[in-house]
Coordinates of C-alpha atoms in Angstrom, one line a residue:
M4 CA 0.0 0.0 0.0
D5 CA 3.1 2.3 -0.1
N6 CA 2.2 3.7 -3.5
I7 CA -1.1 5.1 -2.3
H8 CA -1.1 8.9 -2.4
P9 CA -1.3 10.6 1.1
L10 CA -4.1 12.9 -0.1
F11 CA -6.2 9.9 -1.1
K12 CA -5.6 8.3 2.3
A13 CA -6.6 11.5 4.0
E14 CA -9.9 11.7 2.0
V15 CA -10.7 8.1 2.8
D16 CA -10.0 8.8 6.4
R17 CA -12.4 11.8 6.3
I18 CA -15.2 9.7 4.7
L19 CA -14.8 6.8 7.2
Q20 CA -15.0 9.2 10.1
R21 CA -18.2 10.7 8.8
I22 CA -19.8 7.3 8.5
L23 CA -18.6 6.3 12.0
N24 CA -19.9 9.6 13.4
G25 CA -23.3 9.0 11.8
I26 CA -23.2 12.0 9.5
I27 CA -23.7 9.8 6.4
N28 CA -24.9 6.2 6.2
S29 CA -23.0 5.1 3.1
Y30 CA -20.6 6.3 0.4
A31 CA -20.0 5.2 -3.2
F32 CA -16.5 5.9 -4.7
S33 CA -16.0 6.8 -8.3
S34 CA -15.1 4.0 -10.8
M35 CA -11.8 5.8 -11.4
L36 CA -10.3 4.1 -8.4
T37 CA -7.4 1.7 -9.1
K38 CA -7.2 -1.8 -7.7
P39 CA -4.6 -0.9 -5.0
Q40 CA -6.8 2.0 -4.0
R41 CA -9.8 -0.3 -3.6
M42 CA -7.8 -2.7 -1.6
F43 CA -6.7 0.1 0.7
V44 CA -10.3 1.1 1.3
H45 CA -11.3 -2.5 1.9
D46 CA -8.5 -2.9 4.5
Q47 CA -9.6 0.3 6.3
C48 CA -13.2 -0.8 6.4
V49 CA -12.2 -4.2 7.9
R50 CA -10.1 -2.4 10.6
L51 CA -13.0 -0.2 11.6
G52 CA -15.8 -2.8 11.3
L53 CA -17.5 -1.3 8.3
K54 CA -19.0 -3.0 5.3
S55 CA -17.4 -2.6 1.8
R56 CA -18.3 -4.1 -1.5
S57 CA -17.0 -3.7 -5.1
Y58 CA -19.2 -4.6 -8.1
G59 CA -19.1 -4.1 -11.8
I60 CA -16.4 -5.0 -14.4
E61 CA -13.2 -3.0 -15.0
P62 CA -12.9 -0.2 -15.8
N63 CA -16.4 0.5 -14.4
R64 CA -16.0 -1.2 -11.1
V65 CA -17.6 0.8 -8.2
L66 CA -16.7 0.5 -4.5
T67 CA -19.4 1.2 -1.9
I68 CA -19.0 1.4 1.9
C69 CA -21.6 1.6 4.6
G70 CA -22.0 1.2 8.4
N71 CA -22.2 -2.3 9.7
N72 CA -25.2 -1.7 12.0
K73 CA -26.4 -5.3 12.0
L74 CA -23.0 -6.8 13.0
F75 CA -24.1 -7.7 16.5
E76 CA -27.9 -8.1 16.1
K77 CA -27.9 -11.9 16.5
K78 CA -29.0 -13.0 20.0
F79 CA -28.6 -16.5 21.5
E80 CA -30.7 -17.5 24.5
L81 CA -29.3 -19.9 27.0
G82 CA -32.0 -22.2 28.3
Y83 CA -32.2 -24.1 31.6
D84 CA -32.1 -27.9 31.5
E85 CA -32.7 -30.0 34.6
R86 CA -30.4 -32.8 33.3
I87 CA -27.5 -30.4 33.0
N88 CA -28.1 -29.1 36.6
N89 CA -28.2 -32.7 38.0
L90 CA -25.0 -33.6 36.1
I91 CA -23.2 -30.5 37.5
N92 CA -24.3 -31.3 41.1
S93 CA -23.2 -34.9 40.9
S94 CA -19.8 -34.0 39.4
C95 CA -18.7 -31.1 41.5
M96 CA -17.4 -31.4 45.1
V97 CA -18.6 -28.8 47.5
Y98 CA -16.3 -27.7 50.4
K99 CA -17.5 -26.2 53.6
Q100 CA -16.3 -22.7 54.3
E101 CA -14.0 -22.4 57.2
Q102 CA -13.0 -19.4 59.3
L103 CA -9.3 -18.7 58.9
P104 CA -7.4 -17.7 62.0
A105 CA -6.6 -14.0 62.3
P106 CA -2.9 -13.1 61.8
N107 CA -1.0 -11.6 64.6
E108 CA -1.2 -7.8 64.6
R109 CA 2.1 -6.0 64.1
L110 CA 3.0 -3.0 66.2
T111 CA 3.1 0.2 64.1
S112 CA 4.3 3.7 65.1
G113 CA 1.5 5.4 63.1
P114 CA -2.1 5.8 64.1
K115 CA -4.3 2.7 63.9
N116 CA -6.8 2.6 61.0
S117 CA -9.1 -0.3 60.5
N118 CA -10.0 0.8 56.9
Q119 CA -7.6 -0.4 54.2
R120 CA -6.4 2.4 52.0
Y121 CA -5.8 0.7 48.7
G122 CA -5.2 3.1 45.8
R123 CA -5.8 6.2 48.0
L124 CA -3.6 8.9 49.4
C125 CA -2.3 8.2 52.9
G126 CA -4.0 10.4 55.5
G127 CA -2.5 13.0 57.7
K128 CA -3.1 16.5 59.0
P129 CA -1.4 19.5 57.4
T130 CA 1.9 20.2 59.0
V131 CA 4.5 23.0 59.0
P132 CA 7.1 22.0 56.4
R133 CA 10.6 21.5 57.4
A134 CA 13.2 23.9 56.2
A135 CA 15.3 22.7 53.3
G136 CA 18.3 20.7 54.6
S137 CA 20.7 21.8 51.9
N138 CA 21.3 24.7 49.5
Q139 CA 23.4 22.6 47.1
F140 CA 21.0 23.1 44.2
M141 CA 20.1 26.8 45.0
E142 CA 22.3 28.2 42.2
F143 CA 20.7 25.9 39.7
R144 CA 17.2 26.7 40.9
Q145 CA 17.8 30.4 40.7
Q146 CA 18.7 30.0 37.0
L147 CA 15.4 28.5 36.1
P148 CA 12.9 30.9 34.4
V149 CA 10.2 30.1 37.0
W150 CA 12.4 31.5 39.8
R151 CA 11.9 35.0 38.5
E152 CA 8.2 34.8 39.0
K153 CA 8.3 33.3 42.6
E154 CA 7.0 36.4 44.4
R155 CA 4.4 37.1 41.8
F156 CA 3.1 33.6 42.0
L157 CA 2.9 33.6 45.8
E158 CA 1.0 37.0 45.7
M159 CA -1.5 35.6 43.2
L160 CA -1.9 32.4 45.2
K161 CA -2.8 34.5 48.3
S162 CA -5.8 36.2 46.7
N163 CA -7.1 33.5 44.3
S164 CA -8.5 30.0 44.6
V165 CA -7.6 28.9 41.1
I166 CA -4.5 29.7 39.2
I167 CA -3.3 28.6 35.7
V168 CA 0.5 28.5 35.2
T169 CA 1.7 28.3 31.6
S170 CA 5.3 28.2 30.6
E171 CA 7.5 26.7 27.9
T172 CA 9.0 23.3 28.5
G173 CA 12.1 23.4 30.7
S174 CA 11.1 26.4 32.8
G175 CA 11.0 24.3 36.0
K176 CA 7.4 24.7 37.0
T177 CA 6.9 21.0 37.9
T178 CA 9.7 21.0 40.5
Q179 CA 9.7 24.6 41.7
I180 CA 6.0 25.6 42.1
P181 CA 5.4 23.1 44.9
Q182 CA 8.7 24.1 46.6
F183 CA 7.6 27.7 46.5
I184 CA 4.5 26.8 48.5
L185 CA 6.5 24.7 51.0
E186 CA 9.2 27.4 51.6
N187 CA 6.6 30.1 52.0
A188 CA 4.7 28.0 54.6
S189 CA 7.9 27.1 56.4
N190 CA 9.0 30.8 56.6
R191 CA 5.6 31.9 58.0
C192 CA 5.2 28.8 60.3
M193 CA 2.0 27.9 58.5
T194 CA 0.6 24.4 58.0
C195 CA 0.1 23.0 54.5
K196 CA -0.4 19.7 52.6
V197 CA 0.3 19.9 48.9
I198 CA -0.7 17.3 46.4
C199 CA 0.8 17.5 42.9
T200 CA -0.5 15.1 40.2
Q201 CA 1.3 13.7 37.2
P202 CA -0.2 11.8 34.3
R203 CA 2.3 8.9 34.5
R204 CA 4.1 6.8 37.0
L205 CA 7.6 7.4 35.7
S206 CA 7.3 11.2 35.9
T207 CA 5.7 10.9 39.4
V208 CA 8.6 9.0 40.9
A209 CA 11.3 10.9 39.0
V210 CA 10.0 14.4 40.0
A211 CA 9.5 13.4 43.6
E212 CA 13.1 12.1 43.8
R213 CA 14.4 15.3 42.2
V214 CA 12.6 17.6 44.6
A215 CA 13.7 15.6 47.6
A216 CA 17.3 15.9 46.4
E217 CA 17.0 19.7 45.9
R218 CA 15.8 20.0 49.5
G219 CA 18.6 17.9 50.8
E220 CA 16.6 15.2 52.4
R221 CA 15.6 11.6 52.0
L222 CA 12.6 10.7 49.9
G223 CA 9.6 10.1 52.2
Y224 CA 10.1 12.7 54.9
S225 CA 8.5 16.0 53.8
V226 CA 8.4 15.0 50.1
G227 CA 7.1 11.7 48.9
Y228 CA 5.2 10.0 46.1
Q229 CA 2.3 7.5 45.7
V230 CA 1.5 5.6 42.6
K231 CA -0.6 2.4 42.0
L232 CA 0.8 -0.4 44.3
E233 CA 3.7 1.7 45.4
T234 CA 4.1 4.4 48.1
K235 CA 7.0 6.2 49.5
A236 CA 5.4 8.9 51.7
G237 CA 5.4 9.4 55.4
F238 CA 2.2 10.0 57.3
N239 CA 3.1 13.7 57.8
C240 CA 4.5 14.4 54.3
A241 CA 3.9 18.1 53.3
L242 CA 4.3 17.4 49.6
I243 CA 3.1 14.2 47.8
Y244 CA 3.4 13.6 44.1
C245 CA 0.8 11.1 42.8
T246 CA -0.8 10.0 39.6
N247 CA -4.2 11.4 38.6
G248 CA -6.0 8.2 39.4
V249 CA -4.7 8.1 43.0
L250 CA -6.1 11.6 43.7
L251 CA -9.4 10.9 42.0
R252 CA -10.0 7.7 44.0
T253 CA -9.2 9.7 47.2
L254 CA -11.7 12.4 46.2
M255 CA -14.4 9.8 45.5
D256 CA -13.8 7.8 48.7
N257 CA -13.4 10.1 51.7
K258 CA -14.2 13.8 52.1
E259 CA -12.2 13.9 55.4
D260 CA -9.0 13.2 53.6
V261 CA -9.6 15.9 51.0
S262 CA -10.4 18.5 53.7
N263 CA -6.9 18.1 55.0
I264 CA -5.4 19.1 51.7
T265 CA -4.6 22.8 51.3
H266 CA -3.1 22.9 47.8
I267 CA -3.8 20.7 44.7
I268 CA -1.6 21.0 41.7
I269 CA -2.8 19.4 38.4
D270 CA 0.2 19.2 36.0
E271 CA 0.0 18.7 32.3
I272 CA -3.7 19.4 32.0
H273 CA -3.4 19.7 28.2
E274 CA -3.3 15.9 27.9
R275 CA -7.0 15.7 28.7
D276 CA -6.9 12.1 29.9
K277 CA -10.1 10.8 31.6
Y278 CA -8.7 11.1 35.1
T279 CA -7.7 14.7 34.6
D280 CA -11.1 15.7 33.3
F281 CA -12.9 13.9 36.1
L282 CA -10.6 15.5 38.6
L283 CA -11.5 19.0 37.4
I284 CA -15.2 18.1 37.7
A285 CA -14.7 16.9 41.3
L286 CA -12.5 19.8 42.3
K287 CA -15.0 22.4 40.9
R288 CA -17.7 20.8 43.1
H289 CA -15.3 20.6 46.1
L290 CA -14.5 24.3 45.9
R291 CA -18.2 25.1 46.8
Y292 CA -17.7 23.9 50.4
N293 CA -14.0 24.3 50.9
K294 CA -13.2 27.9 50.1
A295 CA -9.7 27.6 51.6
L296 CA -8.5 25.1 49.0
K297 CA -6.0 26.3 46.4
I298 CA -6.0 24.8 42.9
I299 CA -3.0 25.3 40.5
L300 CA -3.3 24.1 36.9
M301 CA -0.1 23.8 35.0
S302 CA 0.7 23.1 31.3
A303 CA 3.0 24.3 28.5
T304 CA 0.4 24.0 25.7
A305 CA -3.0 24.1 27.3
N306 CA -6.1 25.9 25.9
I307 CA -6.1 28.6 28.5
A308 CA -9.5 30.1 27.4
L309 CA -11.2 26.7 27.8
F310 CA -10.0 26.0 31.3
G311 CA -10.4 29.7 32.3
N312 CA -14.1 29.6 31.4
Y313 CA -14.7 26.4 33.3
F314 CA -13.9 27.9 36.7
D315 CA -15.6 31.0 37.9
S316 CA -12.5 33.2 38.7
V317 CA -9.1 32.3 37.4
Q318 CA -5.8 34.1 37.3
V319 CA -3.2 33.2 34.6
L320 CA 0.5 33.4 35.2
H321 CA 2.6 33.0 32.1
I322 CA 6.3 32.2 32.5
T323 CA 8.7 32.6 29.6
G324 CA 10.8 29.6 28.8
R325 CA 14.5 29.0 28.4
P326 CA 16.4 30.8 25.7
F327 CA 17.5 27.5 24.1
D328 CA 16.9 27.2 20.3
V329 CA 15.5 24.1 18.7
E330 CA 15.9 23.7 15.0
T331 CA 13.0 21.8 13.4
Y332 CA 13.2 19.8 10.2
Y333 CA 10.2 18.3 8.4
K334 CA 10.3 15.1 6.3
D335 CA 11.0 16.9 3.0
N336 CA 13.9 18.8 4.6
I337 CA 15.3 15.6 6.1
L338 CA 15.2 13.8 2.7
M339 CA 17.1 16.6 1.1
M340 CA 19.7 16.5 3.9
L341 CA 20.1 12.8 3.3
N342 CA 20.4 13.3 -0.4
N343 CA 17.4 11.0 -0.9
Q344 CA 16.6 10.7 -4.6
E345 CA 13.1 9.4 -4.0
V346 CA 10.4 11.5 -5.6
V347 CA 8.2 13.0 -2.9
G348 CA 5.1 14.9 -4.0
S349 CA 4.2 16.3 -7.4
S350 CA 6.3 19.5 -6.8
T351 CA 9.5 17.4 -6.3
A352 CA 8.6 15.2 -9.2
A353 CA 8.0 18.2 -11.5
C354 CA 11.3 19.7 -10.5
N355 CA 13.2 16.5 -11.4
I356 CA 11.4 16.0 -14.7
E357 CA 11.9 19.6 -15.7
N358 CA 15.6 19.2 -15.2
N359 CA 16.0 15.8 -16.9
V360 CA 13.3 15.8 -19.6
N361 CA 14.7 14.7 -23.0
I362 CA 12.5 14.5 -26.0
T363 CA 14.5 11.7 -27.6
H364 CA 13.6 9.3 -24.7
F365 CA 9.9 9.6 -25.4
S366 CA 10.3 8.7 -29.1
E367 CA 11.4 5.2 -28.3
I368 CA 8.0 3.7 -27.5
P369 CA 7.6 0.0 -27.4
S370 CA 5.7 -1.4 -30.3
E371 CA 3.3 -3.4 -28.1
L372 CA 1.7 -0.3 -26.7
D373 CA -1.7 0.4 -28.2
E374 CA -2.5 3.5 -30.1
I375 CA -4.1 5.4 -27.2
Q376 CA -1.2 4.8 -24.9
R377 CA 1.2 5.9 -27.7
D378 CA -0.9 9.1 -28.2
M379 CA -0.9 9.8 -24.5
N380 CA 2.8 9.5 -24.3
E381 CA 3.4 11.8 -27.2
T382 CA 0.9 14.4 -26.0
I383 CA 2.3 14.4 -22.5
M384 CA 5.8 14.9 -23.9
E385 CA 4.5 17.9 -26.0
C386 CA 2.9 19.4 -22.9
L387 CA 6.1 19.0 -21.0
R388 CA 8.2 20.6 -23.7
Y389 CA 5.9 23.4 -25.0
G390 CA 3.1 23.8 -22.5
S391 CA 0.8 25.3 -25.1
E392 CA -3.0 25.4 -24.8
D393 CA -3.4 23.2 -27.9
S394 CA -1.3 20.5 -26.4
F395 CA -3.3 20.5 -23.2
N396 CA -6.6 20.5 -25.1
Q397 CA -5.4 17.5 -27.0
L398 CA -4.5 15.8 -23.7
L399 CA -8.0 16.5 -22.3
M400 CA -9.6 15.2 -25.4
L401 CA -7.7 11.9 -25.1
I402 CA -8.8 11.5 -21.5
I403 CA -12.4 12.4 -22.0
S404 CA -13.2 11.1 -25.5
E405 CA -10.7 8.4 -26.2
Q406 CA -10.8 6.7 -22.8
G407 CA -7.3 7.7 -21.9
N408 CA -6.4 7.2 -18.2
V409 CA -6.0 10.4 -16.3
N410 CA -3.4 8.7 -14.1
H411 CA -1.5 7.5 -17.2
Q412 CA 2.3 7.5 -16.8
T413 CA 5.0 7.6 -19.5
P414 CA 8.0 5.2 -19.3
R415 CA 9.8 8.0 -17.4
G416 CA 7.0 8.3 -14.8
C417 CA 5.4 11.5 -16.2
S418 CA 1.7 12.0 -15.7
P419 CA -0.7 14.7 -17.1
L420 CA -0.8 16.4 -13.7
I421 CA 3.0 16.6 -13.5
A422 CA 3.0 18.1 -17.0
A423 CA 0.5 20.8 -15.9
T424 CA 2.4 21.5 -12.7
I425 CA 5.6 22.2 -14.5
H426 CA 3.9 25.1 -16.3
G427 CA 2.4 26.6 -13.1
Q428 CA -1.0 24.9 -13.1
N429 CA -2.5 22.9 -10.3
A430 CA -5.2 20.2 -10.7
L431 CA -8.0 22.7 -10.0
Q432 CA -6.8 25.1 -12.7
W433 CA -6.2 22.4 -15.2
S434 CA -9.7 21.1 -14.9
V435 CA -11.5 24.5 -15.1
N436 CA -13.1 23.6 -18.5
N437 CA -14.5 20.3 -17.2
R438 CA -17.3 21.1 -14.8
E439 CA -17.7 17.7 -13.2
V440 CA -13.9 17.3 -12.5
F441 CA -13.7 21.0 -11.4
E442 CA -16.5 20.6 -8.9
L443 CA -15.0 17.3 -7.5
L444 CA -11.6 18.9 -6.9
F445 CA -13.2 22.1 -5.6
N446 CA -15.3 20.2 -3.0
Y447 CA -12.2 18.2 -2.0
Q448 CA -10.1 21.3 -1.5
K449 CA -12.8 22.7 0.9
N450 CA -12.4 19.6 3.0
D451 CA -8.6 19.4 2.7
N452 CA -8.1 21.3 5.9
D453 CA -10.1 18.7 8.0
P454 CA -8.1 17.5 11.0
L455 CA -5.8 14.6 10.3
T456 CA -6.7 11.8 12.7
T457 CA -6.2 8.1 12.0
C458 CA -2.9 6.9 10.4
S459 CA -2.5 4.0 8.1
E460 CA 1.2 4.5 7.3
P461 CA 3.8 2.4 9.2
V462 CA 6.7 3.9 11.0
D463 CA 9.6 4.5 8.7
Y464 CA 12.4 2.6 10.5
D465 CA 14.9 3.0 7.7
L466 CA 14.5 6.8 7.8
I467 CA 15.1 6.7 11.6
I468 CA 18.2 4.7 11.1
R469 CA 19.6 7.1 8.5
I470 CA 18.8 10.1 10.8
I471 CA 20.7 8.5 13.7
D472 CA 23.6 7.8 11.4
L473 CA 23.5 11.5 10.2
I474 CA 23.5 12.7 13.8
H475 CA 26.4 10.5 14.8
S476 CA 28.5 11.2 11.7
H477 CA 27.9 14.9 10.9
C478 CA 26.5 16.8 13.9
K479 CA 29.1 18.3 16.1
K480 CA 26.7 18.7 19.0
S481 CA 26.9 16.0 21.6
G482 CA 23.8 14.6 23.3
S483 CA 21.3 11.8 23.5
I484 CA 18.8 10.9 20.8
L485 CA 15.1 10.6 21.9
V486 CA 12.9 8.7 19.4
F487 CA 9.1 9.0 19.9
L488 CA 7.2 5.9 18.7
P489 CA 3.5 5.0 19.1
G490 CA 3.7 1.8 21.1
Y491 CA 5.6 -1.1 22.6
D492 CA 5.7 -3.2 19.3
E493 CA 7.1 -0.2 17.4
I494 CA 9.8 0.3 20.1
L495 CA 10.9 -3.4 19.8
N496 CA 10.8 -3.3 16.0
C497 CA 12.8 -0.1 15.9
Y498 CA 15.4 -1.5 18.3
Y499 CA 15.9 -4.7 16.3
K500 CA 16.1 -2.7 13.0
I501 CA 18.8 -0.4 14.5
V502 CA 21.0 -3.1 16.0
E503 CA 20.8 -5.1 12.7
S504 CA 21.6 -2.2 10.5
S505 CA 25.0 -2.0 8.8
L506 CA 25.0 1.8 9.4
I507 CA 24.9 1.5 13.1
K508 CA 27.8 0.3 15.3
R509 CA 26.1 -1.3 18.3
E510 CA 29.1 -0.7 20.6
E511 CA 28.9 3.1 20.2
Y512 CA 25.4 3.4 21.6
E513 CA 23.5 2.6 24.8
F514 CA 19.8 1.8 24.3
F515 CA 16.9 2.6 26.6
M516 CA 13.2 1.9 26.3
L517 CA 10.5 3.9 28.0
H518 CA 6.9 2.5 28.2
S519 CA 4.2 2.7 30.9
C520 CA 4.2 -1.1 31.3
M521 CA 7.9 -1.4 32.0
D522 CA 9.5 -1.6 35.4
I523 CA 10.0 1.9 36.8
K524 CA 13.4 1.1 38.4
T525 CA 14.8 -0.1 35.1
Q526 CA 13.6 3.0 33.3
H527 CA 15.3 5.2 35.9
N528 CA 18.7 4.3 34.3
V529 CA 17.8 6.6 31.5
F530 CA 18.6 9.6 33.7
N531 CA 22.2 8.5 34.2
V532 CA 24.9 10.3 32.1
I533 CA 27.1 8.0 30.0
E534 CA 30.4 9.5 29.0
D535 CA 31.8 7.1 26.3
K536 CA 28.5 6.2 24.5
Q537 CA 25.6 8.0 22.9
K538 CA 22.2 7.2 24.3
I539 CA 19.3 6.2 22.1
I540 CA 16.0 6.4 23.9
L541 CA 13.1 4.7 22.3
S542 CA 9.9 6.0 24.0
T543 CA 6.2 6.4 23.7
N544 CA 4.5 9.7 24.7
I545 CA 5.6 8.9 28.3
S546 CA 8.6 11.2 27.6
E547 CA 6.5 14.0 26.2
T548 CA 5.8 15.8 29.5
S549 CA 7.3 16.3 33.0
V550 CA 10.3 13.9 32.6
T551 CA 13.5 15.8 31.9
I552 CA 16.3 13.7 30.5
P553 CA 19.1 16.3 30.8
D554 CA 21.4 15.3 28.0
V555 CA 18.8 15.0 25.2
S556 CA 19.8 17.2 22.2
F557 CA 18.1 15.4 19.3
V558 CA 14.4 14.4 19.0
I559 CA 13.0 12.1 16.2
D560 CA 9.3 12.5 16.2
S561 CA 7.2 9.9 14.3
G562 CA 4.1 12.0 14.8
L563 CA 2.1 9.0 16.0
V564 CA 0.5 7.8 19.2
K565 CA -1.6 4.9 20.2
E566 CA -5.0 5.9 21.7
K567 CA -8.0 3.9 22.9
I568 CA -10.8 4.5 20.5
Y569 CA -14.4 3.3 20.9
N570 CA -15.9 1.4 17.9
F571 CA -19.6 2.5 17.6
T572 CA -20.4 -0.5 15.5
S573 CA -18.9 -3.3 17.6
G574 CA -19.3 -1.6 20.9
T575 CA -15.7 -2.3 21.9
C576 CA -12.6 -0.2 22.5
S577 CA -9.3 -0.9 20.8
L578 CA -5.9 0.8 20.6
Q579 CA -5.4 2.5 17.3
T580 CA -2.4 4.4 15.9
M581 CA -3.3 8.1 15.5
Y582 CA -1.7 11.3 14.5
I583 CA -0.7 13.5 17.4
S584 CA -2.0 17.0 17.9
Q585 CA 0.0 20.1 17.2
A586 CA 0.3 20.7 21.0
S587 CA 1.9 17.3 21.4
A588 CA 4.2 18.0 18.5
R589 CA 5.4 21.2 20.3
Q590 CA 5.9 19.3 23.5
R591 CA 8.0 16.7 21.8
E592 CA 10.0 19.4 20.1
G593 CA 10.7 21.0 23.4
R594 CA 12.3 17.8 24.8
A595 CA 15.4 18.7 22.7
G596 CA 15.7 22.2 24.2
R597 CA 15.5 21.6 27.9
T598 CA 19.1 22.2 28.9
K599 CA 20.8 23.3 25.7
D600 CA 20.2 23.9 22.0
G601 CA 18.8 21.0 20.1
I602 CA 17.4 19.6 16.8
C603 CA 14.0 18.1 16.2
F604 CA 13.4 15.8 13.2
R605 CA 9.7 15.4 12.3
L606 CA 8.9 12.3 10.1
Y607 CA 6.0 14.1 8.5
S608 CA 5.5 17.1 6.3
K609 CA 4.6 20.6 7.2
K610 CA 1.3 20.2 5.4
Q611 CA 0.5 17.1 7.6
F612 CA 1.4 19.2 10.7
D613 CA -1.0 22.0 9.7
R614 CA -3.8 19.4 9.3
M615 CA -3.2 17.9 12.7
P616 CA -5.8 18.9 15.4
E617 CA -4.6 21.8 17.5
Y618 CA -5.2 20.0 20.8
N619 CA -5.7 16.4 22.0
T620 CA -9.2 15.0 21.8
P621 CA -10.3 14.5 25.4
E622 CA -10.3 10.8 26.4
I623 CA -13.9 10.9 27.7
L624 CA -15.1 11.9 24.2
R625 CA -13.5 8.9 22.5
T626 CA -14.1 6.1 25.2
P627 CA -17.4 5.1 26.8
L628 CA -17.8 6.1 30.5
H629 CA -18.8 2.6 31.6
V630 CA -15.2 1.3 30.9
S631 CA -13.4 4.4 32.3
F632 CA -12.9 2.9 35.8

């Protein structure tokens, strides 16, 4: 399917989305579709649970797709049979339930609590935070952009219940904002209990360890963390980092625990996962009877107007980011850098043909070509050479009246559209005299700016390998390489492709894999600095936010992510590879400029980027609520 044009894929994606959303019930494609194009549409329909059917004889074969509403209409009733019941009773052994002896109670230093606290924050009253035990990192902290806004932030926090903090990646808001609150409370001998949420386990643990190190204390005293099935937080911790799910379960379970919290910080609100959105709903209701609660929302690329309108009174604090530059290259720029000779797009093809066209090559036409093909080849050659109106009229006549193929290609790969493009015409201008074709192209161009969602293109591992080789061979900047991939399978495939490639010397690199299902302790090794090797980090969007890998200078962005999507036809959820949003693309780009200048390689074109949705689609809008928890 690699020869399918991206514009055709985008149009098919738009049509399928309209059917899935119930805007249209069916759609019939033109008979001009080629066999590979029809196969592509059939494959997409199978993947989405839609019906597709082709009928007719070439070249008049028509493809129709429609929603598969009757896919699960068959029902089977399970009746009761006395014979089956007797057989089960005679075959199964029934054991009497016995009371197990109670285990010996262990002595604990903390208060006794008969209620088990699975998946919820540990209790505890607000306390006066301890003063920082060391100023070892003070010089580093003062160089962060967020430090300049410390007094302004504390002043806004004093007079407002809800604050939105926006800043570029690398400003230090995740580690410093909670510390500002602790230090202010410690200096004024005021009690506080701060909860800061993170979207992922890895970032939760990493940030908590960093803050504890900056305060010069062991993790678990005044700063701790709590994630699913793992806790390192004392009963009197003043600052606890946790995942969104842990805080949400606490809010749903016990109001007394929530009343002890003085500050709640929701980080990376732009991701719009289901836990974050439900958290905002619960916090808005909680503010009605707890006026003393302070809520801080933080993000680098959030829709400020959207969140500002949700709460009644919001103050926004914008912090400028670091002055590190990140050079961004799109796919066409990358291919030029790699001296790739592959034709990409009609503009590149036109340029190559214009420079290399030679009339003598087109005169050597094989004798087995029929007359129409011979006329098409000669006419396209005349259009390429002269570009006169008569030559293009002759070409249109061959296509309309003589059953010439509009996608016909000469032995050199020239098509009628390429011939028109060389002389400054696009497809819409070339078809202005043909009303039906003109209306078709005009209507398509109106929808060409629809958001790009599902992706059917595989990850280009060969291009990733060539970029890594380019970085290692030609870039004088040192630093690690961070590769964003959609899922675990792609991470493994990319790793094996790299180590098996003849361009890559395995002994010169150290590989790391970051995924939410991997062991946290193993993933922590990615933060270590390796002197004699260059790190290659293969990661999902887990590295997109919060986590700072200090020595990353290069980012390779596949532009893809795996999201859970609800299938309206089958009534089930499945992971599908989707294009990321523009906000996520900017987040990934910022990973290369956290501590120094960097370079971001995007494995998609600028046009694809412009068609991506501006922000992530909220998870509660693409998954059913009954499977959210």
